Amino acid sequence: MPITPALAWIDVALAPTAIAVYCLAALLAVSAGLALALLWRVHVERTRLARGRRQLAQQQAYAQALLDSLPFPVTVKDRDGAYLMLNAASRRDIRIDADAIGRTSLALPDHGPFEIEGAQPTRQRLHQSSLAVVEAGQGRQCEIAYTGGDGSHRAGLWWDCPVRVDDRGVVGSLGVLLDVTRFQQREQAARAAEQSLLEIAHHVPVLVFTVSLDAGGRRRLLFLAGDLRALFGLAPQDLVEAGDALRDWPFGDRIHPEDKSRVRRLLIRARRDASVHTLDFRAYGEEGLRWLHLVMAPRALPDGSVHWSGYFIDTTGINAHNEALRAARDAAERASKAKADFLATMSHEIRTPMNGVIGMLELLRHTRLDAEQQELLHAVEDSAGVLLQVLNDVLDFSKLEAGDLRLDDAPFDLRTLVDNVVGMMATHMHKKGLRIQVAVDAALAGQLVGDSVRIRQILLNLLNNAGKFTDSGSVSVGVRVIGDDGGSQRVRLSVADTGIGIAADKQVNLFTPFSQAESWTTRRYGGSGLGLAICRHLIQLMDGSIKLTSEPGAGTTVTVELRLPVERRDVERPPGLAGRHAIVRLAAPAVAAALADHLLALGLTVEQVPPAQPLRSGLAANLLFVDRDDETSPPLVAAQAIAVDADAAALGAPQVEGERIQLGANPLKWRSVARACEMGLAPLSPRPRSFHGPAPAAAEPARGQGRGRILVAEDHPVSQTLVRRQLELLGWPCDVVGDGHEAYEALRQGRYAMLMTDCQMPRMDGYELASSWRRHEAETGSFTRLPIVAMTASALDGEGRRCRDAGMDDYLDKPVQLHQLAEKIAAWMPEQVQPQRPSAGVPPVAADRLFDDPAMQALKADLLRTLRETGHADLLRLGQAIDDDDAQAAAQWLHRLLGALQLFCDDELLAEGRQWLEILQAGGEPDVLRRLPPYLDDLRQLLDRLDQPAASLPAG
Ligand code: ADP
């Protein structure tokens, strides 16, 4: 076989020994090589081992650092529960030292940091927990209490988790302690709060709840505290079905039947409306019916559900208390009302005969009296007037106190009102030698809205005081517009005098009832001390203010401020004045300014040229107002001159004296200025009849010596006779008709200067008559507006408004008094107020012999006869109406009967009758007709008494 060249030398050169040597050497060399390689290998492994150890140590250190960086204790244990690792927090917070490594917690002293919780020492529990975790391969947790590193008591949550290695399974456990002290404290606080809420709710009569309503409409009761049984007679489980699902309408059966629908409505509303809802209702509690007050508010949550939180509180006690208070208040109010009613009734009862007395005195004045009798009469009249004023004040005050006085707002003309009031007071003031000045702002609207009767009363009162407490000098009435917002004007009314004044310390109490500045005031000046108190009350009702400034010896000024809505800006004025030019040349600046204001309001342009200033030559105007004694100015100006007399007492209309028109300025009345302008601008044409437009020739009264006739619509024969005779006394011819229909026909056929109508009449009543006639006027485009004055026996509030609404201009209270009748006629036909003799067509009644005259006795006897005839017939018809169960007819006949009877007597029986009438008219009491007959008997007796000789009757 071929030998390889490399071994060939062995064959050739070496002997077997040598071969052995060679082999040995070779072996040695190989061994040495292997040993070297081994050594190298060992070196390499050692190096790697050292590096591995270093890395391990580093990793351990890193792992330890990681553990140490955790702020809570972490322990790592082996399967037997011996500690493998601990972090810094373990040493710090639960004080398990490093020497615990390799030992179980059982081996550690048990008085360590852990507290004892429950029966078992904590360390033992922890040890068992870690063994159990390894065993089950599942984590577990438990709460522990321990003392922290700072010695404080802490609450902890101990977590044990198994440590799993892939191929070896669970090799140990990891323990973590979380400090939950803060959470626990909060929870405890919350729990304590809840507990105290529960306790509070249990001890006070409230029921606090939270209910949730989810998007699907399911309701759950989240919270409930309080005495459910006391409030609703229920137990908490009665409210819920399964779990905490709230039953539908859980309190339903417990709510008072009358309140159920309100509670339901609230709940329905509360679902839509996110505001706080409250409700008072009654529910049946354990001990009976309770009053509950519910307050609840919704809170919408992001998941679409709504939480309702709220409470029910038992207000039965409070309600009972309130009820008692209310009853006490009502009783007090009733008492006060009774007092006010008593005062009102008393003053009303006294007022009626007083009116009779004053009326009779008035008539007496027209009889023939000697000087002494006249003086005595004057004194009696004075006292009667004062007494009536006191009665009126007491009546008003008691009404105000009782809250019975209501304002009756309607459009009115403040200029006319001031005119009338000043006119009423002027005579009295002139008698005392006082001058009266009036100034009304040109900016004042033509018609404002307010209670003109009350404003007039206030103004009268102030003027009356001014007149009373001023012995010389003047009294000034001013109206200024101090604000205007387009819809309403703020008006300042002022009454200033130059009288005795009031000391500062006395001014304070003047607005309190029954107070006067000085005790001697009553003795010397009379008065009740109620006037200013009433004014203040009334002004307060109108939301206005009143102020008094005064200085002893220098005089007093009272200002009243009112805000009144504007009804119409335009001032009612005679046609043909607008755009005319007037020159005012008067020495007294106040009079000149007041006149200029009136002229501006009448639509004229005004130029003031005081007498000190020379007149420009060629000056022209429509009207020139000069002082009475100024003879030089009129020839210099091409204008109709009107002489103004600022001193002489002026009341009547302007007069024509030669070429000049005379206008009185004491006081400077609005209507007089308007009339003077009219006269000045059309000196030759017939004087227009009224502000409502120039009267065409046909508008002149058809009969009655140029004064026209008055139409009276009145159904009752007695009242008919009375009014007819009163008008005769005043010199007015009249036609009397029995109902609205007849009146309407009469108005259509004849021309009347005025209509006076009863309100309640058969067929067509006064209201309907007035509104029909106003319609007629509108339809026919009548130039004149017929003054319509109602005669009403209804003392009801709002009667004035009802009359006005029907188109009437004014009303008179029944029984109609002569002087009131005269006043109304004067107010509505001012151009015809001058007394005139009666017309030829009427039997002349000599006014000066009236009272003694048999004519007056005849009137009284006439009236009585008529009453006797009609009264019994009316009673029969009234009885018939009762039998027919016809309340309306009964009211009508009773009204008629009372209307007539009140002329002769005004006793309780009539007062009772008025109450029956009110009940009948209100139609509210079903058996009223059955209760009436006894009253009818009383009336019959009264009528019988009237049958006795007239001498035994009350004055009538
Ligand atoms: P009386 O009915 O007494 O006038 P008032 O309330 O109207 O009641 O007035 C109360 C008191 O105020 C008066 O008595 C008087 O002392 C004083 N007084 C009121 N107005 C004036 C005035 N213009 N000048 C002086 N004193 C006045």
XYZ file of N, CA and C and ligand atoms in Angstrom, residues 393 461-462 464-470 495 497 499-502 510-512 514-518 521-522 526-534 548 550 555-558, ligand 1:
150
model
N -113.718 114.279 56.318
C -112.332 113.871 56.597
C -112.308 112.547 57.327
N -107.899 120.748 49.788
C -107.427 120.697 51.155
C -106.287 121.682 51.386
N -105.327 121.672 50.450
C -104.168 122.548 50.605
C -104.595 124.013 50.493
N -107.511 125.157 51.113
C -108.312 125.468 52.286
C -107.407 125.854 53.454
N -106.343 125.065 53.662
C -105.381 125.386 54.720
C -104.739 126.739 54.470
N -104.317 126.948 53.200
C -103.630 128.200 52.874
C -104.550 129.376 53.186
N -105.797 129.228 52.785
C -106.757 130.316 53.030
C -106.998 130.519 54.506
N -107.064 129.376 55.221
C -107.395 129.432 56.644
C -106.283 130.120 57.451
N -105.055 129.793 57.108
C -103.944 130.285 57.936
C -103.266 131.532 57.374
N -103.942 132.209 56.432
C -103.364 133.430 55.873
C -104.356 134.576 56.072
N -98.927 124.849 46.412
C -99.830 125.842 46.989
C -99.006 126.621 48.014
N -98.562 130.138 50.469
C -99.303 131.262 51.057
C -98.359 132.197 51.784
N -99.025 133.248 54.860
C -99.715 133.213 56.147
C -98.808 133.098 57.363
N -99.365 132.520 58.416
C -98.678 132.537 59.712
C -97.464 131.601 59.748
N -97.417 130.643 58.837
C -96.273 129.724 58.808
C -96.299 128.746 59.977
N -95.345 127.842 59.976
C -95.306 126.804 61.022
C -93.857 126.673 61.513
N -97.057 117.047 61.221
C -98.297 117.535 60.600
C -98.982 116.498 59.713
N -98.180 115.518 59.238
C -98.789 114.534 58.342
C -99.369 113.349 59.105
N -99.182 113.364 60.449
C -99.824 112.292 61.213
C -101.237 112.737 61.574
N -104.752 113.680 63.071
C -105.228 114.435 64.238
C -104.158 115.323 64.859
N -103.153 115.728 64.049
C -102.166 116.620 64.661
C -102.229 117.993 64.017
N -102.114 118.968 64.873
C -102.121 120.356 64.421
C -100.896 121.038 65.000
N -100.464 122.098 64.318
C -99.207 122.721 64.733
C -99.309 123.268 66.156
N -100.404 123.933 66.448
C -100.566 124.530 67.778
C -101.899 124.077 68.357
N -104.918 126.012 67.430
C -105.363 126.053 66.035
C -106.838 125.685 65.909
N -107.205 124.580 66.604
C -108.588 124.125 66.478
C -109.546 125.198 66.953
N -110.428 125.985 63.628
C -111.198 124.762 63.377
C -110.315 123.708 62.744
N -110.924 122.681 62.182
C -110.162 121.621 61.501
C -109.978 120.431 62.407
N -109.712 119.318 61.797
C -109.614 118.063 62.549
C -108.182 117.560 62.646
N -107.276 118.218 61.920
C -105.905 117.699 61.891
C -105.794 116.456 61.030
N -106.772 116.236 60.174
C -106.737 115.038 59.320
C -106.370 115.362 57.879
N -106.540 116.616 57.515
C -106.397 116.999 56.101
C -105.083 116.559 55.489
N -103.979 116.927 56.115
C -102.672 116.603 55.525
C -102.423 115.106 55.554
N -102.897 114.445 56.629
C -102.721 112.990 56.710
C -103.451 112.323 55.549
N -104.651 112.794 55.268
C -105.411 112.229 54.147
C -104.687 112.506 52.835
N -93.659 119.795 52.714
C -94.121 121.078 53.245
C -92.902 121.879 53.694
N -91.944 125.685 55.458
C -92.657 126.789 56.088
C -91.731 127.551 57.030
N -94.864 132.324 55.819
C -95.782 131.565 54.967
C -95.367 130.119 54.779
N -96.220 129.423 54.067
C -96.048 127.975 53.909
C -96.186 127.614 52.446
N -95.370 126.654 52.017
C -95.535 126.122 50.661
C -95.639 124.610 50.752
N -96.661 124.076 50.141
C -96.780 122.619 50.082
C -96.655 122.213 48.619
P -106.626 120.762 59.764
O -107.909 120.112 59.412
O -106.485 121.001 61.209
O -106.306 121.933 58.924
P -104.420 119.549 58.422
O -103.879 118.175 58.522
O -104.850 120.008 57.090
O -105.580 119.630 59.460
O -103.335 120.503 58.979
C -102.709 120.203 60.193
C -102.129 121.438 60.820
O -101.048 121.890 60.017
C -103.061 122.598 60.892
O -103.913 122.523 62.017
C -102.099 123.760 61.006
O -101.634 123.853 62.314
C -100.935 123.298 60.128
N -101.029 123.854 58.769
C -101.403 123.200 57.663
N -101.341 123.993 56.583
C -100.906 125.188 57.020
C -100.606 126.440 56.367
N -100.775 126.617 55.066
N -100.160 127.440 57.148
C -99.976 127.281 58.477
N -100.233 126.129 59.119
C -100.682 125.098 58.411
